[in-house]
Coordinates of C-alpha atoms in Angstrom, one line a residue:
Chain A
M16 CA -12.9 -5.0 -27.3
L17 CA -16.7 -5.1 -27.5
A18 CA -16.6 -8.7 -28.5
I19 CA -14.4 -9.2 -25.4
I20 CA -16.7 -7.6 -22.9
E21 CA -19.6 -9.7 -24.5
R22 CA -17.8 -12.9 -23.7
F23 CA -16.2 -12.2 -20.5
G24 CA -18.3 -9.5 -19.2
P25 CA -20.5 -11.4 -16.8
M26 CA -17.3 -13.1 -15.5
L27 CA -15.7 -9.9 -14.5
I28 CA -18.9 -8.5 -12.9
D29 CA -19.1 -11.7 -10.8
G30 CA -15.3 -11.1 -9.9
A31 CA -15.9 -7.6 -9.0
L32 CA -18.8 -8.6 -6.6
I33 CA -16.5 -11.0 -4.9
T34 CA -13.8 -8.2 -4.7
L35 CA -16.6 -5.8 -3.2
K36 CA -17.6 -8.4 -0.8
I37 CA -14.0 -9.3 0.4
T38 CA -13.3 -5.7 0.8
A39 CA -16.3 -4.8 2.6
I40 CA -16.2 -7.8 5.1
S41 CA -12.6 -7.5 6.0
V42 CA -12.5 -3.9 6.2
T43 CA -15.7 -4.0 8.6
L44 CA -14.2 -6.9 10.7
A45 CA -10.9 -5.0 10.9
A46 CA -12.5 -1.9 12.3
M47 CA -14.2 -3.9 15.0
L48 CA -10.9 -5.3 15.9
A49 CA -9.1 -1.9 15.6
L50 CA -10.8 -0.1 18.3
P51 CA -10.0 -2.4 21.3
L52 CA -6.4 -2.9 19.9
S53 CA -5.9 0.8 19.6
L54 CA -7.3 1.4 23.2
L55 CA -4.7 -1.2 24.3
R56 CA -2.1 0.4 22.3
I57 CA -2.3 3.8 24.2
Q58 CA -2.4 2.0 27.5
A59 CA 0.4 3.0 30.0
S60 CA 1.1 -0.5 30.8
K61 CA 4.1 -1.9 28.9
K62 CA 2.6 -5.5 29.2
L63 CA -0.6 -4.5 27.5
R64 CA 1.0 -2.3 24.8
W65 CA 3.9 -4.5 23.7
P66 CA 2.0 -7.5 22.1
V67 CA -0.3 -4.9 20.2
Q68 CA 2.8 -3.1 19.0
M69 CA 4.3 -6.3 17.8
F70 CA 1.2 -7.3 16.0
I71 CA 1.1 -3.9 14.2
S72 CA 4.7 -3.9 13.3
F73 CA 4.5 -7.5 11.8
F74 CA 1.5 -7.1 9.7
R75 CA 2.8 -3.7 8.5
G76 CA 6.4 -4.8 7.9
T77 CA 5.7 -7.9 5.7
P78 CA 4.3 -8.2 2.3
L79 CA 0.5 -9.0 2.1
I80 CA 1.2 -11.8 -0.2
A81 CA 3.6 -13.5 2.2
Q82 CA 1.0 -13.1 5.0
L83 CA -1.6 -14.7 2.7
F84 CA 0.6 -17.7 1.9
L85 CA 1.5 -18.1 5.4
L86 CA -2.0 -18.4 6.5
Y87 CA -3.3 -20.4 3.5
Y88 CA -0.5 -22.8 2.6
G89 CA 1.5 -22.4 5.9
T90 CA -1.6 -23.9 8.0
G91 CA -1.4 -27.0 5.6
Q92 CA 1.6 -28.2 7.5
F93 CA -0.6 -28.4 10.7
R94 CA -3.5 -30.3 8.8
P95 CA -3.7 -33.2 11.3
V96 CA -3.9 -30.8 14.3
L97 CA -6.3 -28.4 12.5
M98 CA -8.6 -31.4 11.4
E99 CA -8.7 -32.7 15.1
L100 CA -9.6 -29.3 16.4
G101 CA -12.3 -29.1 13.6
L102 CA -10.8 -25.9 12.3
W103 CA -9.5 -27.5 8.8
G104 CA -12.7 -26.7 7.0
F105 CA -12.1 -23.1 7.7
F106 CA -8.6 -23.0 6.6
R107 CA -8.9 -25.3 3.5
D108 CA -11.0 -22.7 1.9
P109 CA -9.0 -20.0 0.1
L110 CA -11.7 -17.3 0.6
N111 CA -11.7 -17.8 4.3
C112 CA -8.0 -17.6 4.5
A113 CA -8.0 -14.3 2.4
L114 CA -10.7 -12.8 4.5
L115 CA -8.7 -13.7 7.6
T116 CA -5.5 -12.3 6.3
F117 CA -6.9 -9.0 5.1
T118 CA -8.8 -8.6 8.3
L119 CA -5.6 -8.9 10.4
N120 CA -3.9 -6.9 7.9
S121 CA -6.2 -4.0 7.7
A122 CA -6.8 -4.2 11.6
A123 CA -3.1 -3.4 12.0
Y124 CA -3.2 -0.4 9.7
Q125 CA -6.5 0.8 11.2
T126 CA -5.3 0.4 14.8
E127 CA -2.3 2.6 14.0
I128 CA -4.5 5.3 12.4
L129 CA -6.9 5.3 15.4
R130 CA -4.1 5.5 17.7
G131 CA -2.9 8.6 16.2
A132 CA -6.6 10.0 16.2
L133 CA -6.9 9.1 19.7
Q134 CA -3.9 10.8 20.8
S135 CA -4.8 13.9 18.9
V136 CA -8.2 14.4 20.9
D137 CA -7.9 17.6 22.6
R138 CA -6.9 17.0 26.4
R139 CA -9.3 19.9 27.3
S140 CA -12.4 18.1 26.0
I141 CA -11.5 15.0 28.1
E142 CA -11.0 17.2 31.2
A143 CA -14.1 19.0 30.6
G144 CA -16.0 15.6 30.6
R145 CA -14.1 14.5 33.5
A146 CA -15.2 17.7 35.4
M147 CA -18.8 17.0 34.6
G148 CA -18.3 13.7 36.6
M149 CA -18.6 11.4 33.5
P150 CA -17.5 7.7 34.0
N151 CA -14.9 6.4 31.6
L152 CA -17.3 4.5 29.4
L153 CA -19.6 7.6 28.9
L154 CA -16.5 9.8 28.4
Y155 CA -15.4 7.4 25.5
R156 CA -18.8 6.9 24.0
H157 CA -19.7 10.7 23.9
I158 CA -16.5 12.8 23.8
V159 CA -13.3 10.8 22.8
L160 CA -14.6 8.3 20.0
P161 CA -16.7 10.8 18.2
L162 CA -13.8 13.3 18.0
A163 CA -11.2 10.6 17.3
Y164 CA -13.3 8.9 14.5
R165 CA -13.8 12.3 13.0
T166 CA -10.1 13.0 12.8
A167 CA -9.4 9.3 11.5
F168 CA -12.1 9.4 8.9
P169 CA -10.2 10.4 5.8
A170 CA -7.3 7.9 6.7
L171 CA -9.8 5.0 7.2
G172 CA -11.1 5.6 3.9
N173 CA -7.7 5.5 2.3
E174 CA -7.1 2.4 4.2
A175 CA -10.2 0.8 2.6
I176 CA -9.1 1.8 -0.8
L177 CA -5.6 0.2 0.0
M178 CA -7.3 -3.0 0.9
L179 CA -9.6 -2.9 -2.3
K180 CA -6.4 -2.9 -4.3
G181 CA -4.3 -5.1 -2.2
G182 CA -7.2 -7.6 -2.2
A183 CA -6.0 -8.6 -5.8
V184 CA -3.3 -10.8 -4.4
A185 CA -6.2 -13.2 -3.5
S186 CA -6.3 -14.2 -6.9
V187 CA -3.0 -15.8 -6.4
I188 CA -4.6 -18.4 -4.0
T189 CA -7.3 -19.0 -6.6
V190 CA -9.9 -16.8 -5.3
M191 CA -12.2 -15.5 -8.1
D192 CA -12.2 -12.1 -7.5
L193 CA -12.0 -9.4 -10.2
M194 CA -8.3 -10.0 -10.7
G195 CA -8.7 -13.7 -10.5
Q196 CA -11.6 -13.7 -13.2
T197 CA -9.4 -11.3 -15.3
R198 CA -6.4 -13.6 -15.1
R199 CA -8.6 -16.7 -16.0
A200 CA -10.2 -14.8 -18.9
F201 CA -6.6 -13.6 -20.2
S202 CA -5.4 -17.2 -20.1
Q203 CA -8.2 -18.1 -22.3
S204 CA -8.0 -15.3 -24.9
F205 CA -4.7 -13.5 -24.6
D206 CA -6.4 -10.3 -25.1
I207 CA -4.6 -7.4 -23.5
S208 CA -7.7 -5.2 -23.5
L209 CA -9.1 -7.6 -20.7
Y210 CA -6.6 -5.9 -18.3
L211 CA -7.7 -2.5 -19.3
V212 CA -11.5 -3.4 -18.6
A213 CA -10.5 -4.6 -15.3
A214 CA -8.4 -1.5 -14.7
L215 CA -11.4 0.6 -15.5
M216 CA -13.4 -1.5 -13.2
Y217 CA -11.1 -0.9 -10.3
L218 CA -10.9 2.7 -11.0
T219 CA -14.7 3.1 -11.1
I220 CA -15.1 1.3 -7.7
S221 CA -12.5 3.4 -6.0
I222 CA -13.9 6.6 -7.6
V223 CA -17.4 6.0 -6.3
F224 CA -16.1 5.0 -3.0
V225 CA -13.8 8.1 -2.6
V226 CA -16.9 10.3 -3.6
L227 CA -19.3 8.6 -1.1
W228 CA -16.6 8.8 1.5
R229 CA -16.3 12.4 1.0
Y230 CA -19.9 12.9 1.4
A231 CA -20.0 11.2 4.7
E232 CA -17.0 13.2 5.8
R233 CA -18.8 16.5 4.8
Y234 CA -21.8 15.1 7.0
L235 CA -19.7 14.4 10.1
N236 CA -18.2 17.9 9.9
R237 CA -21.3 19.7 9.1
H238 CA -21.2 21.8 12.4
R239 CA -17.8 23.0 11.3
I240 CA -19.3 23.8 7.7
L241 CA -21.7 25.9 9.5
Q242 CA -19.5 27.5 11.6
Q243 CA -17.4 28.6 8.6
R244 CA -20.5 29.9 6.8
R245 CA -21.6 31.8 10.1
R246 CA -18.1 33.3 10.5
S247 CA -17.8 34.4 7.0
S248 CA -21.4 35.8 6.9
R249 CA -20.6 37.7 10.1
S250 CA -17.3 39.1 8.6
T251 CA -19.3 40.2 5.5
I252 CA -21.7 42.1 7.8
L253 CA -18.9 43.7 9.7
N254 CA -17.3 44.9 6.5
Chain B
M12 CA 17.5 -28.6 14.9
E13 CA 16.3 -30.1 11.5
N14 CA 14.7 -26.8 10.8
L15 CA 18.1 -25.1 11.0
V16 CA 19.5 -27.7 8.4
L17 CA 16.9 -26.5 6.2
L18 CA 17.9 -22.8 6.3
S19 CA 21.7 -23.7 6.1
I20 CA 23.7 -22.8 3.1
G21 CA 24.8 -25.8 0.9
D22 CA 23.0 -28.8 -0.8
Q23 CA 21.0 -29.8 2.1
G24 CA 19.6 -26.3 3.1
W25 CA 17.6 -23.7 1.3
G26 CA 19.6 -20.8 3.1
D27 CA 21.6 -20.0 -0.1
E28 CA 18.6 -20.2 -2.4
L29 CA 16.7 -17.9 -0.1
L30 CA 19.7 -15.5 0.0
A31 CA 19.8 -15.5 -3.9
G32 CA 16.1 -14.6 -3.8
L33 CA 16.7 -11.7 -1.4
M34 CA 19.5 -10.4 -3.6
I35 CA 17.0 -10.3 -6.6
T36 CA 14.4 -8.6 -4.1
L37 CA 16.9 -5.9 -3.1
M38 CA 18.2 -5.5 -6.7
L39 CA 14.5 -4.9 -7.9
A40 CA 13.8 -2.4 -5.1
L41 CA 17.0 -0.5 -5.5
L42 CA 16.5 -0.3 -9.4
A43 CA 12.9 0.8 -9.1
L44 CA 13.7 3.4 -6.8
P45 CA 15.7 5.8 -9.1
V46 CA 13.2 5.2 -11.8
G47 CA 10.3 6.0 -9.5
L48 CA 12.1 9.2 -8.2
F49 CA 12.9 10.4 -11.6
I50 CA 9.4 9.9 -13.0
G51 CA 7.6 11.1 -9.7
T52 CA 9.9 14.3 -9.6
S53 CA 8.9 15.0 -13.2
V54 CA 5.3 14.5 -12.6
A55 CA 5.5 16.7 -9.3
A56 CA 7.1 19.4 -11.6
L57 CA 4.3 19.2 -14.0
S58 CA 1.6 19.2 -11.4
I59 CA 2.8 22.6 -10.2
S60 CA 3.7 24.1 -13.5
S61 CA 1.8 26.9 -15.1
S62 CA 0.7 24.6 -18.0
R63 CA -2.8 23.5 -17.6
I64 CA -2.2 20.5 -19.8
G65 CA 0.7 19.5 -17.8
R66 CA -1.2 19.7 -14.6
L67 CA -4.0 17.6 -16.1
F68 CA -1.7 15.1 -17.2
A69 CA -0.1 14.9 -13.7
L70 CA -3.5 14.4 -12.2
F71 CA -4.6 11.8 -14.7
Y72 CA -1.4 9.9 -14.2
T73 CA -1.4 9.8 -10.4
T74 CA -5.2 9.1 -10.1
L75 CA -4.9 6.2 -12.6
I76 CA -1.9 4.4 -11.2
R77 CA -2.8 5.0 -7.6
G78 CA -6.2 3.6 -8.5
L79 CA -5.0 0.4 -9.9
P80 CA -4.0 -2.8 -7.7
E81 CA -0.1 -3.1 -8.0
L82 CA -0.6 -6.7 -9.2
L83 CA -2.8 -5.4 -12.1
T84 CA -0.1 -2.7 -13.1
L85 CA 2.5 -5.4 -13.0
F86 CA 0.4 -7.8 -15.2
I87 CA -0.5 -5.0 -17.7
I88 CA 3.2 -4.0 -18.0
Y89 CA 4.4 -7.6 -18.2
H90 CA 1.9 -9.0 -20.8
G91 CA 1.2 -5.6 -22.5
V92 CA 4.8 -4.7 -23.1
G93 CA 5.5 -8.3 -23.9
L94 CA 2.8 -8.2 -26.5
L95 CA 3.9 -4.8 -27.9
L96 CA 7.7 -5.9 -28.1
N97 CA 6.7 -9.0 -30.1
Q98 CA 4.6 -6.9 -32.5
V99 CA 7.5 -4.6 -33.1
V100 CA 10.0 -7.4 -33.6
K101 CA 7.6 -9.1 -36.0
W102 CA 7.3 -5.8 -37.9
F103 CA 11.0 -5.6 -38.3
S104 CA 12.1 -9.2 -38.7
P105 CA 9.2 -11.6 -39.4
N106 CA 11.5 -14.6 -39.0
V107 CA 11.9 -14.4 -35.3
K108 CA 9.4 -16.3 -33.6
Y109 CA 9.0 -15.2 -29.9
V110 CA 10.7 -12.7 -27.7
E111 CA 10.6 -13.2 -24.0
F112 CA 10.1 -9.8 -22.2
S113 CA 12.2 -10.0 -19.0
P114 CA 10.2 -10.4 -15.9
F115 CA 12.9 -8.6 -14.1
L116 CA 12.6 -5.4 -16.5
A117 CA 8.8 -5.6 -16.2
G118 CA 9.1 -5.8 -12.3
V119 CA 11.4 -2.9 -12.2
I120 CA 9.2 -0.6 -14.6
A121 CA 5.9 -1.6 -12.9
L122 CA 7.2 -1.1 -9.3
G123 CA 8.8 2.1 -10.4
L124 CA 5.7 3.4 -12.0
V125 CA 3.7 2.6 -8.8
F126 CA 6.5 4.3 -6.7
S127 CA 6.5 7.2 -9.0
S128 CA 2.6 7.9 -8.7
Y129 CA 2.7 8.3 -4.9
A130 CA 6.2 9.9 -4.8
A131 CA 4.8 12.7 -7.1
E132 CA 2.2 13.4 -4.5
V133 CA 4.8 13.5 -1.8
I134 CA 7.3 15.6 -3.7
R135 CA 4.5 18.0 -4.8
G136 CA 3.7 18.6 -1.2
A137 CA 7.2 19.3 -0.1
W138 CA 7.7 21.5 -3.1
Q139 CA 4.7 23.5 -2.3
A140 CA 5.4 23.6 1.4
M141 CA 8.8 25.3 0.7
D142 CA 9.1 29.1 1.5
K143 CA 8.7 31.0 -1.7
G144 CA 11.5 33.5 -0.8
Q145 CA 13.8 30.8 -1.5
K146 CA 13.0 30.6 -5.1
E147 CA 12.8 34.5 -5.2
A148 CA 16.3 34.6 -3.7
G149 CA 17.6 32.4 -6.2
I150 CA 15.9 34.6 -9.0
A151 CA 17.6 37.7 -7.4
L152 CA 20.9 36.1 -7.7
A153 CA 20.1 35.6 -11.4
M154 CA 20.3 31.8 -11.2
N155 CA 18.4 29.9 -13.8
R156 CA 15.6 27.5 -13.3
W157 CA 17.9 24.5 -13.3
L158 CA 20.3 26.1 -11.0
I159 CA 17.5 27.0 -8.7
F160 CA 16.2 23.6 -8.7
W161 CA 19.4 21.8 -8.2
F162 CA 21.0 24.0 -5.6
V163 CA 18.2 25.7 -3.8
E164 CA 14.9 23.6 -4.0
R165 CA 16.1 20.0 -4.3
P166 CA 18.2 19.8 -0.8
Q167 CA 15.1 21.3 1.0
I168 CA 12.6 19.1 -1.1
I169 CA 14.6 16.0 0.1
R170 CA 14.3 17.1 3.8
L171 CA 10.7 17.8 3.6
A172 CA 9.7 14.8 1.5
L173 CA 11.8 12.1 3.3
P174 CA 9.3 10.9 5.8
G175 CA 7.0 10.2 3.0
L176 CA 9.3 8.9 0.7
G177 CA 10.7 6.6 3.5
N178 CA 7.1 5.1 3.8
L179 CA 7.0 4.6 0.2
W180 CA 10.4 3.0 0.1
I181 CA 9.2 0.3 2.7
N182 CA 6.0 -0.2 0.6
L183 CA 8.1 -0.7 -2.3
L184 CA 10.2 -3.3 -0.5
K185 CA 6.9 -5.1 0.2
D186 CA 5.5 -4.8 -3.3
T187 CA 8.6 -6.5 -4.7
A188 CA 7.0 -9.7 -3.5
L189 CA 4.3 -9.4 -6.1
V190 CA 6.8 -10.1 -8.9
S191 CA 7.1 -13.7 -7.8
V192 CA 3.6 -14.1 -9.4
I193 CA 5.3 -13.4 -12.9
A194 CA 7.9 -16.1 -12.2
L195 CA 10.7 -13.9 -11.2
D196 CA 13.0 -15.8 -8.6
D197 CA 12.7 -13.3 -5.8
L198 CA 12.7 -14.1 -2.1
M199 CA 9.1 -15.1 -2.1
R200 CA 9.4 -17.4 -5.1
A201 CA 12.6 -19.1 -3.6
A202 CA 10.2 -19.8 -0.6
N203 CA 7.5 -21.2 -2.8
I204 CA 10.2 -23.4 -4.4
A205 CA 11.7 -24.5 -1.2
V206 CA 8.0 -25.3 -0.1
G207 CA 7.4 -27.5 -3.0
A208 CA 10.6 -29.5 -2.4
T209 CA 10.2 -29.8 1.3
K210 CA 6.5 -29.8 2.2
K211 CA 7.1 -27.5 4.9
P212 CA 5.0 -24.3 4.1
F213 CA 4.6 -22.9 7.4
F214 CA 8.2 -22.8 8.3
F215 CA 9.5 -21.4 5.1
Y216 CA 6.8 -18.8 4.7
L217 CA 7.3 -17.8 8.3
S218 CA 11.1 -17.5 7.7
V219 CA 10.5 -15.3 4.5
C220 CA 8.1 -13.1 6.6
L221 CA 10.6 -12.7 9.5
L222 CA 13.2 -11.7 6.8
Y223 CA 10.8 -9.1 5.3
W224 CA 10.0 -7.8 8.6
L225 CA 13.7 -7.6 9.8
I226 CA 14.5 -5.6 6.6
C227 CA 11.7 -3.1 7.1
V228 CA 12.5 -2.6 10.6
L229 CA 16.1 -1.9 9.7
C230 CA 15.0 0.5 6.9
E231 CA 12.8 2.3 9.5
R232 CA 15.7 2.8 11.8
V233 CA 18.1 4.1 9.1
L234 CA 15.2 6.6 7.7
F235 CA 14.8 7.7 11.3
K236 CA 18.5 8.4 11.6
M237 CA 18.4 10.1 8.1
E238 CA 15.5 12.3 9.3
T239 CA 17.3 13.4 12.4
R240 CA 20.4 14.2 10.5
L241 CA 18.6 16.2 7.8
N242 CA 16.9 18.1 10.3
R243 CA 19.9 18.9 12.4
G244 CA 20.1 22.5 11.2
I245 CA 16.4 23.2 11.8
H246 CA 15.0 24.8 14.9
T247 CA 11.6 24.0 15.7
G248 CA 10.8 27.1 17.5
R249 CA 10.5 25.6 21.0

């Protein structure tokens, strides 16, 4: 096992960095997409809601690997058109295609998470803002979005973990992420312990992420923790 | 029009190949489901048991498998069990050269394991959400542990866990597409082969996506019906 780590360790670490990069970029871009999409999704107008609903349903109802193939190999069918448009350079690169697919896929999931959170915002908070004469933009910036993101926070963290794991399929279209490097190393050595090392690396990344995310969650909810402490200290005084 | 010919059944079209792939996909999911449910229920039982080692094992199991990419789990099972199998065979009869580990079986085991680790959490939640009085009523009637589980707890766990398990079932259906990577002729690989022969990747991958989408939407509908049916005796207090 040690010899294997010595021989392939640097490769695997390179791969892990690519994995981290892919996950970070696509989850961040998806988060930027998810906000406007979720606002459209909760619109009263059916015309605005419908395309977003279809987008969410498609990306949540098909396998990630099929979406990836559709965007990477599928665009090859329109190569002349894409070359004319000057987009072929983008779609030729597997890494770009993986990033695009993962961004769209994660955006669909994050939109659905945000929708739930937006709908769970207490109406009274919104009405209070309205009563103060807040315009819509101010209302969303100071009341609705902070409350919604706080509710959505744990679920968004889960989605990032799912993306980290789902991103392993990028290796199938020759992206050299952690999974890709592991598969290459395995094909050179046929040593099963390589997979176990990769498993440990994936586990470490997700555990570190979960811990950091939980700290961030505690920070976002620090007022509640204070409230709880105050409440419990008050009750001890009363007792 | 020529695209319709490509999807037709027969020598010219790839419709029959795709349908054969779809059968493999569905078989895989339908076989992985009971495996996953059985292991999932057992792990859930361990995680709420009084045994400390049992609880630790359940925590370790669910954290481990839920932390790994499904693709990696599949490779570990496929290559790992394959190598192990060959070692064992070599031990018993050194003359046999190489035994191929069935990718289908590897797929069922890997998908079953992934399903079970998520299902264990869902089932544990349902188990704990159930009113304690139910179990105590069973004890008062002198039912033994298994009778209580089967006749009192199981029906209610199904009702409480169904929404979560339904989501997992849809994830399982989608995860079956991964087995195409270990050369199992499922729907996804049937599309790969068709693409290789016709050079129409967009058309075939889109068809396959739409097919998966259709199945998932259908499953969602059925699950919704099942949930309403299971909740028909429950008054929500409004």
